[in-house]
Amino acid sequence: MSAVLPGPRLSAAVQTALYWASPRRTVRRWQAAYGDVIGATVHPMGQVVFLCRAGDIKDLMRADPATFRAGAANAALGGSSSTFSLLTADGPQHTNARALLMPAFHGRAVRAQVEYMAEITDTNMATWPVGRPFALHRYTKEIALDVILRVVMGIGPDRLAEVRAAMLQLSRTESAVELALGSPVLARLLPYARRRERHLADSHRLLQEIIAAHRDDPALDQRVDALALLVGARGEDGKPLSDREIEEQLITLLVAGYETTAAGLAWTFEQLVRTPSVLAKAASAADTDDDEYLDALVKESLRLRTVVPDLSRMAMTDVEFAGHRIAAGSILTPCLDVVHESPSLFGDAGVLRPERFLEDKAANWLPFGGGIRRCLGATFALVEMRTVIKQMLRRFSFSATSAADERFVRRHITSEPGRGAMVTVQARAAVAAAR
Ligand code: HEM
């Protein structure tokens, strides 16, 4: 059992600067130099233990959640100490919130939304520029946001444009700099701070209005959206949840649900246009409703481009883990992307090859994490990605490109394509006529 973790011996300031300049490259360099368990010091997390071995990551996901807390770690990372949000809650508060929200994201509820997902994609595609290169990510964000607004808050077509604009505005004004500063006081000095506060106040007003409308809805018990579940819920004291609790939960669901799915969709096409043989198979699968192939494509895309590259757990006591002594307060960080890109686990790991998910069950496929904190929206996201990709491939032909892979850019917790997933599309009917 080693007491001192292998890792860089540079000053904390230099380690922090190296990490935030490029989390992806830095962890890989440290892994090459120090192995699969690395101790480093990175502000604002403090002592961080990066885990790069699939076995250790699975052990951590199965470990006692009271010893390794996800909520405490997420709160330390995001600078928030709210216990109302699913992401920052631990213990019974987390278990109760999960049980309450689960029905909105599972089985029947998800299947009921497929038609609507396809409809949203069709409406959005009507606005795409045809015949010239454009950044697809902008559009996948709109689609994913429209879908989640419906499922989370029951927003129908009449208010969609207004609510979507407010939410996009809000997420655009956030910045990785703020996250890295980890300080609301310093963040207030940033040049756009006043504009951000105005956007926050506007979206707060809008959310309060939507919550009030739900509370007054005589048909509340027939609604299936997450907000209806939250409004109908009673706490341990038998009282309804406060507007503040509901609002925090809503924002968590919106952010966790839309930026991730939008990035997953953008990466899928960024890779498809660079792999013409898979693009052709995927287009034919879309035409023939071959969901098995499309599901394999979605899984492979989430492997090759891991949208949430790492997770966080806080060690609540001094503890032995992965052959090392870990100090209380350390943040353990499973590096999911390192596992997904490992040749020893996936062979031709750098290649987009959906067939690998038709062949086996992929024991080391972890894009949604695992254990009691596994992504609440995993089933939902997989169905949404398959449905949206199918609609896109049915309507447009995507031109192949020999451009270099887009770089990985970190935004909040997600990894996104650096140029926004540049593509060029032609209407399928036009392509057929020109042949
Ligand atoms: C491709 C899309 C998505 C990816 C890659 C993704 C990834 C993840 C990952 C890796 C976690 C685990 C975090 C941890 O263990 O600390 C997570 C948690 C979570 N995700 Fe997703 N997610 C996606 C879509 C969604 C959607 C559509 C929703 C729906 C609202 C959602 C809601 C959540 C929530 C609420 C949690 C917290 C669960 C908990 O702490 O119990 N996600 N997600």
Short mmCIF file of C-alpha atoms and ligand atoms in Angstrom, two decimals:
data_model
loop_
_atom_site.label_atom_id
_atom_site.label_comp_id
_atom_site.label_asym_id
_atom_site.label_seq_id
_atom_site.Cartn_x
_atom_site.Cartn_y
_atom_site.Cartn_z
CA MET A 1 0.00 0.00 0.00
CA SER A 2 1.63 3.24 -1.05
CA ALA A 3 1.06 6.40 1.01
CA VAL A 4 2.34 8.83 -1.61
CA LEU A 5 0.50 8.73 -4.89
CA PRO A 6 2.55 8.76 -8.07
CA GLY A 7 2.08 12.07 -9.86
CA PRO A 8 3.62 15.42 -10.88
CA ARG A 9 5.80 17.19 -8.31
CA LEU A 10 5.38 20.66 -9.87
CA SER A 11 3.85 23.52 -7.86
CA ALA A 12 0.07 23.48 -7.45
CA ALA A 13 -0.18 26.61 -9.64
CA VAL A 14 1.71 24.96 -12.51
CA GLN A 15 -0.30 21.72 -12.23
CA THR A 16 -3.53 23.74 -12.25
CA ALA A 17 -2.43 25.78 -15.29
CA LEU A 18 -1.33 22.66 -17.19
CA TYR A 19 -4.55 20.84 -16.42
CA TRP A 20 -6.99 23.61 -17.35
CA ALA A 21 -5.01 24.51 -20.50
CA SER A 22 -5.80 21.01 -21.78
CA PRO A 23 -7.35 18.48 -19.38
CA ARG A 24 -7.29 15.79 -22.05
CA ARG A 25 -3.66 16.10 -23.07
CA THR A 26 -2.40 16.65 -19.53
CA VAL A 27 -4.05 13.54 -18.05
CA ARG A 28 -2.66 11.43 -20.90
CA ARG A 29 0.87 12.80 -20.33
CA TRP A 30 0.59 12.13 -16.61
CA GLN A 31 -0.74 8.63 -17.28
CA ALA A 32 2.23 7.89 -19.57
CA ALA A 33 4.64 9.17 -16.90
CA TYR A 34 3.06 7.90 -13.66
CA GLY A 35 0.62 5.07 -14.48
CA ASP A 36 -3.11 4.52 -14.12
CA VAL A 37 -3.60 6.12 -10.68
CA ILE A 38 -2.27 9.67 -10.54
CA GLY A 39 -2.25 12.14 -7.64
CA ALA A 40 -2.23 15.84 -8.60
CA THR A 41 -3.26 19.22 -7.19
CA VAL A 42 -5.73 21.16 -9.33
CA HIS A 43 -7.68 24.26 -8.26
CA PRO A 44 -10.63 24.43 -7.46
CA MET A 45 -10.81 20.67 -6.67
CA GLY A 46 -7.63 20.51 -4.56
CA GLN A 47 -6.08 17.05 -4.24
CA VAL A 48 -7.28 15.02 -7.25
CA VAL A 49 -6.77 11.31 -7.92
CA PHE A 50 -7.18 10.53 -11.62
CA LEU A 51 -8.27 6.92 -12.29
CA CYS A 52 -7.45 5.55 -15.76
CA ARG A 53 -8.06 1.80 -15.25
CA ALA A 54 -11.53 0.38 -16.07
CA GLY A 55 -11.43 -2.00 -13.06
CA ASP A 56 -10.72 0.82 -10.56
CA ILE A 57 -13.46 2.96 -12.10
CA LYS A 58 -16.03 0.18 -11.80
CA ASP A 59 -14.92 -0.49 -8.21
CA LEU A 60 -15.47 3.19 -7.41
CA MET A 61 -18.95 3.18 -8.94
CA ARG A 62 -19.87 0.17 -6.80
CA ALA A 63 -18.18 1.47 -3.65
CA ASP A 64 -20.05 2.76 -0.58
CA PRO A 65 -21.65 6.08 -1.69
CA ALA A 66 -21.32 7.44 1.84
CA THR A 67 -17.51 7.12 1.63
CA PHE A 68 -17.20 8.40 -1.94
CA ARG A 69 -19.76 11.14 -2.44
CA ALA A 70 -20.73 12.40 -5.89
CA GLY A 71 -22.91 15.29 -4.68
CA ALA A 72 -20.20 16.72 -2.42
CA ALA A 73 -17.66 16.47 -5.28
CA ASN A 74 -20.00 18.10 -7.82
CA ALA A 75 -20.77 20.90 -5.37
CA ALA A 76 -17.04 21.51 -4.79
CA LEU A 77 -16.45 21.64 -8.54
CA GLY A 78 -19.38 23.87 -9.42
CA GLY A 79 -18.98 26.25 -6.47
CA SER A 80 -22.57 25.52 -5.40
CA SER A 81 -23.63 23.97 -2.12
CA SER A 82 -27.27 23.41 -3.01
CA THR A 83 -28.68 20.12 -1.73
CA PHE A 84 -31.83 20.51 -3.84
CA SER A 85 -30.27 19.58 -7.15
CA LEU A 86 -29.93 15.89 -8.01
CA LEU A 87 -26.32 16.44 -9.05
CA THR A 88 -25.24 17.98 -5.75
CA ALA A 89 -27.39 15.87 -3.38
CA ASP A 90 -26.11 12.79 -1.52
CA GLY A 91 -27.67 10.11 0.71
CA PRO A 92 -31.45 9.94 1.18
CA GLN A 93 -32.02 13.31 -0.52
CA HIS A 94 -30.38 11.93 -3.65
CA THR A 95 -32.23 8.59 -3.48
CA ASN A 96 -35.60 10.33 -3.04
CA ALA A 97 -35.05 12.84 -5.84
CA ARG A 98 -33.97 10.06 -8.21
CA ALA A 99 -36.97 7.87 -7.39
CA LEU A 100 -39.27 10.84 -7.89
CA LEU A 101 -37.89 11.84 -11.31
CA MET A 102 -37.20 8.40 -12.79
CA PRO A 103 -40.69 7.85 -14.31
CA ALA A 104 -40.24 10.88 -16.60
CA PHE A 105 -37.17 9.36 -18.27
CA HIS A 106 -37.87 5.67 -18.53
CA GLY A 107 -39.52 3.06 -20.77
CA ARG A 108 -43.05 4.06 -21.63
CA ALA A 109 -42.45 7.79 -21.06
CA VAL A 110 -39.51 7.77 -23.48
CA ARG A 111 -41.29 5.73 -26.17
CA ALA A 112 -44.19 8.17 -25.99
CA GLN A 113 -41.83 10.99 -27.01
CA VAL A 114 -40.29 9.42 -30.13
CA GLU A 115 -42.75 10.93 -32.57
CA TYR A 116 -42.30 14.32 -31.00
CA MET A 117 -38.48 14.03 -31.19
CA ALA A 118 -38.77 13.28 -34.93
CA GLU A 119 -41.14 16.21 -35.43
CA ILE A 120 -38.79 18.63 -33.67
CA THR A 121 -35.89 17.42 -35.83
CA ASP A 122 -37.93 17.89 -39.03
CA THR A 123 -38.93 21.43 -38.07
CA ASN A 124 -35.35 22.31 -37.21
CA MET A 125 -33.89 20.86 -40.44
CA ALA A 126 -36.08 23.20 -42.46
CA THR A 127 -33.83 26.05 -41.24
CA TRP A 128 -30.47 24.48 -42.23
CA PRO A 129 -28.27 26.05 -44.92
CA VAL A 130 -28.04 23.63 -47.86
CA GLY A 131 -25.00 23.22 -50.12
CA ARG A 132 -22.44 25.12 -48.02
CA PRO A 133 -20.43 24.19 -44.91
CA PHE A 134 -21.99 25.01 -41.53
CA ALA A 135 -21.52 24.11 -37.87
CA LEU A 136 -24.06 21.39 -37.07
CA HIS A 137 -23.64 21.68 -33.29
CA ARG A 138 -25.63 24.94 -33.25
CA TYR A 139 -28.64 23.03 -34.61
CA THR A 140 -28.25 19.91 -32.49
CA LYS A 141 -28.30 22.20 -29.43
CA GLU A 142 -31.63 23.65 -30.55
CA ILE A 143 -33.10 20.21 -31.18
CA ALA A 144 -31.89 18.72 -27.89
CA LEU A 145 -33.12 21.75 -25.98
CA ASP A 146 -36.56 21.67 -27.59
CA VAL A 147 -36.87 17.96 -26.76
CA ILE A 148 -35.82 18.38 -23.14
CA LEU A 149 -38.05 21.43 -22.61
CA ARG A 150 -41.01 19.29 -23.56
CA VAL A 151 -40.07 16.29 -21.43
CA VAL A 152 -38.88 18.21 -18.41
CA MET A 153 -41.35 21.10 -18.35
CA GLY A 154 -44.09 20.09 -20.74
CA ILE A 155 -43.45 23.18 -22.89
CA GLY A 156 -45.58 22.90 -26.03
CA PRO A 157 -45.07 24.53 -29.45
CA ASP A 158 -46.79 27.79 -28.38
CA ARG A 159 -44.08 28.79 -25.87
CA LEU A 160 -41.13 26.84 -27.22
CA ALA A 161 -39.37 29.71 -29.03
CA GLU A 162 -39.57 32.04 -26.02
CA VAL A 163 -38.36 29.52 -23.41
CA ARG A 164 -35.67 28.14 -25.70
CA ALA A 165 -34.27 31.65 -26.35
CA ALA A 166 -34.07 32.37 -22.60
CA MET A 167 -32.29 29.08 -21.86
CA LEU A 168 -29.82 29.42 -24.75
CA GLN A 169 -29.04 32.97 -23.66
CA LEU A 170 -28.34 31.74 -20.16
CA SER A 171 -26.01 28.94 -21.19
CA ARG A 172 -24.14 31.17 -23.70
CA THR A 173 -23.22 33.68 -21.01
CA GLU A 174 -21.66 31.04 -18.79
CA SER A 175 -17.97 30.51 -19.16
CA ALA A 176 -15.30 27.96 -18.41
CA VAL A 177 -13.27 30.81 -16.88
CA GLU A 178 -15.94 31.22 -14.23
CA LEU A 179 -15.83 27.50 -13.48
CA ALA A 180 -12.06 27.52 -13.17
CA LEU A 181 -12.15 30.60 -10.93
CA GLY A 182 -14.64 28.70 -8.77
CA SER A 183 -15.59 31.99 -7.14
CA PRO A 184 -18.83 33.92 -7.58
CA VAL A 185 -17.11 37.07 -6.23
CA LEU A 186 -14.36 37.01 -8.86
CA ALA A 187 -16.89 36.02 -11.51
CA ARG A 188 -18.79 39.23 -10.76
CA LEU A 189 -15.78 41.21 -11.99
CA LEU A 190 -15.93 39.61 -15.44
CA PRO A 191 -17.00 42.07 -18.15
CA TYR A 192 -20.31 40.37 -18.95
CA ALA A 193 -21.31 39.81 -15.31
CA ARG A 194 -24.16 42.34 -15.37
CA ARG A 195 -25.59 40.95 -18.56
CA ARG A 196 -25.42 37.46 -17.05
CA GLU A 197 -27.23 38.59 -13.92
CA ARG A 198 -29.96 40.09 -16.08
CA HIS A 199 -30.31 36.81 -18.00
CA LEU A 200 -30.42 34.88 -14.74
CA ALA A 201 -33.17 37.15 -13.40
CA ASP A 202 -35.16 36.83 -16.66
CA SER A 203 -34.97 33.02 -16.71
CA HIS A 204 -35.81 32.88 -12.98
CA ARG A 205 -38.99 34.90 -13.69
CA LEU A 206 -39.89 32.67 -16.62
CA LEU A 207 -39.36 29.45 -14.61
CA GLN A 208 -41.44 30.80 -11.71
CA GLU A 209 -44.23 31.57 -14.15
CA ILE A 210 -44.09 28.06 -15.64
CA ILE A 211 -44.06 26.46 -12.17
CA ALA A 212 -47.07 28.58 -11.11
CA ALA A 213 -48.97 27.55 -14.27
CA HIS A 214 -48.32 23.88 -13.44
CA ARG A 215 -49.47 24.33 -9.84
CA ASP A 216 -52.73 25.85 -11.13
CA ASP A 217 -53.29 23.20 -13.82
CA PRO A 218 -56.46 21.22 -12.94
CA ALA A 219 -55.18 18.33 -15.14
CA LEU A 220 -51.81 18.13 -13.32
CA ASP A 221 -52.17 14.43 -12.50
CA GLN A 222 -52.46 13.57 -16.18
CA ARG A 223 -49.22 15.31 -17.12
CA VAL A 224 -46.12 13.13 -17.58
CA ASP A 225 -43.40 15.79 -17.57
CA ALA A 226 -40.77 15.96 -14.80
CA LEU A 227 -42.12 19.31 -13.56
CA ALA A 228 -45.55 17.75 -12.97
CA LEU A 229 -43.86 15.05 -10.84
CA LEU A 230 -42.00 17.71 -8.87
CA VAL A 231 -45.09 19.86 -8.33
CA GLY A 232 -47.13 16.82 -7.23
CA ALA A 233 -44.41 15.53 -4.84
CA ARG A 234 -44.53 15.87 -1.05
CA GLY A 235 -41.48 16.10 1.20
CA GLU A 236 -40.98 14.04 4.38
CA ASP A 237 -42.95 16.71 6.26
CA GLY A 238 -45.88 16.17 3.87
CA LYS A 239 -45.43 19.64 2.37
CA PRO A 240 -45.02 20.38 -1.34
CA LEU A 241 -41.50 21.23 -2.57
CA SER A 242 -40.69 24.95 -2.58
CA ASP A 243 -40.41 26.86 -5.85
CA ARG A 244 -36.67 27.17 -5.23
CA GLU A 245 -36.22 23.40 -4.86
CA ILE A 246 -38.23 22.79 -8.02
CA GLU A 247 -36.37 25.43 -10.00
CA GLU A 248 -32.95 24.02 -9.08
CA GLN A 249 -34.05 20.53 -10.06
CA LEU A 250 -35.36 21.82 -13.40
CA ILE A 251 -32.14 23.62 -14.24
CA THR A 252 -30.13 20.49 -13.37
CA LEU A 253 -32.26 18.39 -15.72
CA LEU A 254 -32.08 20.93 -18.53
CA VAL A 255 -28.32 21.36 -18.35
CA ALA A 256 -27.51 17.65 -17.77
CA GLY A 257 -29.92 16.62 -20.50
CA TYR A 258 -29.39 18.98 -23.38
CA GLU A 259 -25.71 19.98 -23.61
CA THR A 260 -24.66 16.32 -23.41
CA THR A 261 -27.08 15.01 -26.05
CA ALA A 262 -26.38 17.96 -28.37
CA ALA A 263 -22.63 17.31 -28.17
CA GLY A 264 -23.16 13.55 -28.72
CA LEU A 265 -25.15 14.26 -31.89
CA ALA A 266 -22.60 16.79 -33.18
CA TRP A 267 -19.69 14.38 -32.58
CA THR A 268 -21.57 11.54 -34.32
CA PHE A 269 -21.74 13.53 -37.56
CA GLU A 270 -18.24 14.97 -37.13
CA GLN A 271 -17.04 11.35 -37.19
CA LEU A 272 -19.51 10.05 -39.80
CA VAL A 273 -18.40 12.56 -42.49
CA ARG A 274 -14.81 11.36 -41.94
CA THR A 275 -15.79 7.68 -42.26
CA PRO A 276 -17.72 7.38 -45.58
CA SER A 277 -18.24 3.59 -45.35
CA VAL A 278 -20.04 3.94 -41.99
CA LEU A 279 -21.92 7.02 -43.26
CA ALA A 280 -23.29 4.96 -46.17
CA LYS A 281 -24.30 2.07 -43.88
CA ALA A 282 -25.96 4.47 -41.44
CA ALA A 283 -27.95 6.16 -44.24
CA SER A 284 -29.17 2.79 -45.45
CA ALA A 285 -30.03 1.76 -41.85
CA ALA A 286 -32.07 4.97 -41.52
CA ASP A 287 -33.98 4.17 -44.72
CA THR A 288 -34.75 0.60 -43.66
CA ASP A 289 -35.50 1.35 -39.99
CA ASP A 290 -32.56 -0.79 -38.94
CA ASP A 291 -32.56 0.44 -35.34
CA GLU A 292 -30.07 -2.21 -34.28
CA TYR A 293 -27.37 -0.69 -36.49
CA LEU A 294 -28.28 2.87 -35.54
CA ASP A 295 -28.16 1.99 -31.82
CA ALA A 296 -24.72 0.44 -32.37
CA LEU A 297 -23.64 3.64 -34.14
CA VAL A 298 -24.84 5.78 -31.21
CA LYS A 299 -22.98 3.60 -28.71
CA GLU A 300 -19.83 3.63 -30.81
CA SER A 301 -19.98 7.39 -31.20
CA LEU A 302 -20.37 7.86 -27.43
CA ARG A 303 -17.34 5.60 -26.98
CA LEU A 304 -15.07 7.22 -29.56
CA ARG A 305 -16.00 10.74 -28.47
CA THR A 306 -16.79 10.52 -24.75
CA VAL A 307 -19.11 13.47 -24.16
CA VAL A 308 -18.64 13.48 -20.36
CA PRO A 309 -14.94 12.57 -20.20
CA ASP A 310 -14.65 12.36 -16.43
CA LEU A 311 -16.65 12.15 -13.19
CA SER A 312 -15.97 13.22 -9.61
CA ARG A 313 -16.31 11.59 -6.19
CA MET A 314 -15.12 13.05 -2.89
CA ALA A 315 -13.43 10.73 -0.35
CA MET A 316 -15.18 11.54 2.95
CA THR A 317 -12.58 9.76 5.14
CA ASP A 318 -8.99 8.58 4.79
CA VAL A 319 -9.47 5.40 2.79
CA GLU A 320 -7.56 2.70 0.91
CA PHE A 321 -8.47 2.48 -2.74
CA ALA A 322 -6.82 1.06 -5.90
CA GLY A 323 -3.77 0.05 -3.89
CA HIS A 324 -3.19 3.54 -2.47
CA ARG A 325 -3.99 5.52 0.64
CA ILE A 326 -6.36 8.36 -0.31
CA ALA A 327 -6.69 11.36 2.04
CA ALA A 328 -10.12 12.57 3.18
CA GLY A 329 -11.32 15.48 1.00
CA SER A 330 -9.53 14.19 -2.14
CA ILE A 331 -11.53 14.20 -5.38
CA LEU A 332 -11.37 10.90 -7.26
CA THR A 333 -11.78 11.42 -11.00
CA PRO A 334 -12.57 8.41 -13.20
CA CYS A 335 -11.31 9.21 -16.73
CA LEU A 336 -13.97 7.55 -18.90
CA ASP A 337 -12.44 8.78 -22.14
CA VAL A 338 -9.08 7.15 -21.37
CA VAL A 339 -10.86 3.79 -20.89
CA HIS A 340 -12.89 4.22 -24.11
CA GLU A 341 -9.76 4.99 -26.13
CA SER A 342 -7.70 2.12 -24.72
CA PRO A 343 -6.40 -0.27 -27.46
CA SER A 344 -6.04 -3.05 -24.88
CA LEU A 345 -9.82 -2.95 -24.28
CA PHE A 346 -11.16 -1.97 -27.71
CA GLY A 347 -8.47 -3.04 -30.22
CA ASP A 348 -8.81 -0.53 -33.09
CA ALA A 349 -9.96 2.01 -30.51
CA GLY A 350 -9.43 5.09 -32.71
CA VAL A 351 -11.74 3.83 -35.48
CA LEU A 352 -15.51 4.45 -35.78
CA ARG A 353 -16.76 0.85 -36.09
CA PRO A 354 -20.36 0.37 -34.90
CA GLU A 355 -20.11 -3.38 -35.56
CA ARG A 356 -18.15 -3.82 -32.33
CA PHE A 357 -21.42 -3.15 -30.46
CA LEU A 358 -23.29 -5.69 -32.59
CA GLU A 359 -20.64 -8.27 -31.72
CA ASP A 360 -20.41 -8.06 -27.94
CA LYS A 361 -21.89 -6.37 -24.91
CA ALA A 362 -18.94 -4.03 -24.40
CA ALA A 363 -18.26 -4.48 -20.70
CA ASN A 364 -16.03 -1.41 -20.59
CA TRP A 365 -18.46 1.01 -22.26
CA LEU A 366 -19.13 3.68 -19.64
CA PRO A 367 -20.41 6.93 -21.22
CA PHE A 368 -23.22 7.19 -18.67
CA GLY A 369 -21.17 6.25 -15.62
CA GLY A 370 -22.54 3.48 -13.41
CA GLY A 371 -23.82 2.47 -9.98
CA ILE A 372 -26.34 4.56 -8.09
CA ARG A 373 -25.33 7.77 -9.91
CA ARG A 374 -25.64 6.31 -13.42
CA CYS A 375 -27.12 8.87 -15.79
CA LEU A 376 -30.83 9.24 -15.12
CA GLY A 377 -31.42 10.10 -18.78
CA ALA A 378 -29.36 7.29 -20.38
CA THR A 379 -32.28 5.41 -21.98
CA PHE A 380 -33.82 8.69 -22.99
CA ALA A 381 -30.58 9.98 -24.56
CA LEU A 382 -29.98 6.77 -26.54
CA VAL A 383 -33.51 6.82 -27.98
CA GLU A 384 -33.28 10.53 -28.71
CA MET A 385 -29.93 10.21 -30.50
CA ARG A 386 -31.15 7.27 -32.61
CA THR A 387 -34.36 9.12 -33.56
CA VAL A 388 -32.67 12.41 -34.45
CA ILE A 389 -29.86 10.74 -36.43
CA LYS A 390 -32.42 8.70 -38.38
CA GLN A 391 -34.43 11.79 -39.33
CA MET A 392 -31.30 13.68 -40.39
CA LEU A 393 -29.98 10.85 -42.56
CA ARG A 394 -33.36 10.36 -44.20
CA ARG A 395 -33.66 13.97 -45.24
CA PHE A 396 -30.09 14.95 -46.10
CA SER A 397 -27.03 13.47 -47.67
CA PHE A 398 -23.91 14.53 -45.75
CA SER A 399 -20.75 15.18 -47.82
CA ALA A 400 -17.67 13.23 -46.77
CA THR A 401 -14.60 15.27 -45.88
CA SER A 402 -10.86 14.66 -45.62
CA ALA A 403 -10.46 17.50 -43.08
CA ALA A 404 -8.53 16.65 -39.91
CA ASP A 405 -10.55 15.55 -36.86
CA GLU A 406 -11.94 18.51 -34.93
CA ARG A 407 -10.20 19.09 -31.63
CA PHE A 408 -11.80 18.37 -28.26
CA VAL A 409 -12.98 21.51 -26.48
CA ARG A 410 -14.07 21.34 -22.86
CA ARG A 411 -17.23 23.26 -21.94
CA HIS A 412 -18.55 22.78 -18.40
CA ILE A 413 -18.60 19.01 -17.98
CA THR A 414 -18.86 18.18 -21.69
CA SER A 415 -16.32 17.67 -24.45
CA GLU A 416 -17.41 19.30 -27.72
CA PRO A 417 -16.10 19.46 -31.31
CA GLY A 418 -13.78 22.48 -31.64
CA ARG A 419 -15.24 23.82 -34.90
CA GLY A 420 -18.83 22.99 -34.03
CA ALA A 421 -18.95 19.84 -36.24
CA MET A 422 -18.64 21.36 -39.73
CA VAL A 423 -20.76 19.57 -42.35
CA THR A 424 -22.22 20.20 -45.80
CA VAL A 425 -25.63 18.76 -46.66
CA GLN A 426 -27.75 18.27 -49.78
CA ALA A 427 -31.40 17.28 -49.84
CA ARG A 428 -31.56 13.53 -50.60
CA ALA A 429 -34.06 14.10 -53.43
CA ALA A 430 -31.64 16.56 -55.10
CA VAL A 431 -28.72 14.11 -54.78
CA ALA A 432 -30.77 11.32 -56.39
CA ALA A 433 -31.87 13.59 -59.29
CA ALA A 434 -28.27 14.67 -60.04
CA ARG A 435 -27.11 11.02 -60.41
C1 HEM B 1 -25.50 11.53 -24.55
C2 HEM B 1 -26.10 12.11 -23.54
C3 HEM B 1 -25.69 12.00 -22.10
C4 HEM B 1 -24.51 11.63 -21.54
C5 HEM B 1 -23.22 11.22 -22.26
C6 HEM B 1 -24.67 11.70 -20.11
C7 HEM B 1 -23.69 11.36 -19.19
C8 HEM B 1 -23.88 11.32 -17.83
C9 HEM B 1 -22.93 10.80 -16.88
C10 HEM B 1 -21.55 10.24 -17.24
C11 HEM B 1 -23.49 10.90 -15.65
C12 HEM B 1 -22.91 10.33 -14.36
C13 HEM B 1 -22.32 11.38 -13.47
C14 HEM B 1 -21.67 10.73 -12.27
O1 HEM B 1 -21.61 9.50 -12.12
O2 HEM B 1 -21.18 11.50 -11.46
C15 HEM B 1 -24.79 11.52 -15.81
C16 HEM B 1 -25.64 11.82 -14.76
C17 HEM B 1 -26.88 12.41 -14.94
N1 HEM B 1 -27.52 12.65 -16.14
FE1 HEM B 1 -26.79 12.29 -17.97
N2 HEM B 1 -25.94 12.11 -19.83
C18 HEM B 1 -26.62 12.29 -21.01
C19 HEM B 1 -27.94 12.67 -21.17
C20 HEM B 1 -28.81 12.96 -20.16
C21 HEM B 1 -30.21 13.28 -20.33
C22 HEM B 1 -30.97 13.33 -21.66
C23 HEM B 1 -30.70 13.56 -19.10
C24 HEM B 1 -32.13 13.93 -18.81
C25 HEM B 1 -32.49 14.93 -18.13
C26 HEM B 1 -29.63 13.39 -18.14
C27 HEM B 1 -29.71 13.59 -16.78
C28 HEM B 1 -28.74 13.22 -15.87
C29 HEM B 1 -28.90 13.36 -14.43
C30 HEM B 1 -30.09 13.96 -13.72
C31 HEM B 1 -27.73 12.86 -13.85
C32 HEM B 1 -27.39 12.77 -12.37
C33 HEM B 1 -27.76 11.40 -11.85
C34 HEM B 1 -27.47 11.22 -10.37
O3 HEM B 1 -26.60 11.90 -9.83
O4 HEM B 1 -28.12 10.37 -9.76
N3 HEM B 1 -28.49 13.01 -18.82
N4 HEM B 1 -25.02 11.74 -17.14
#
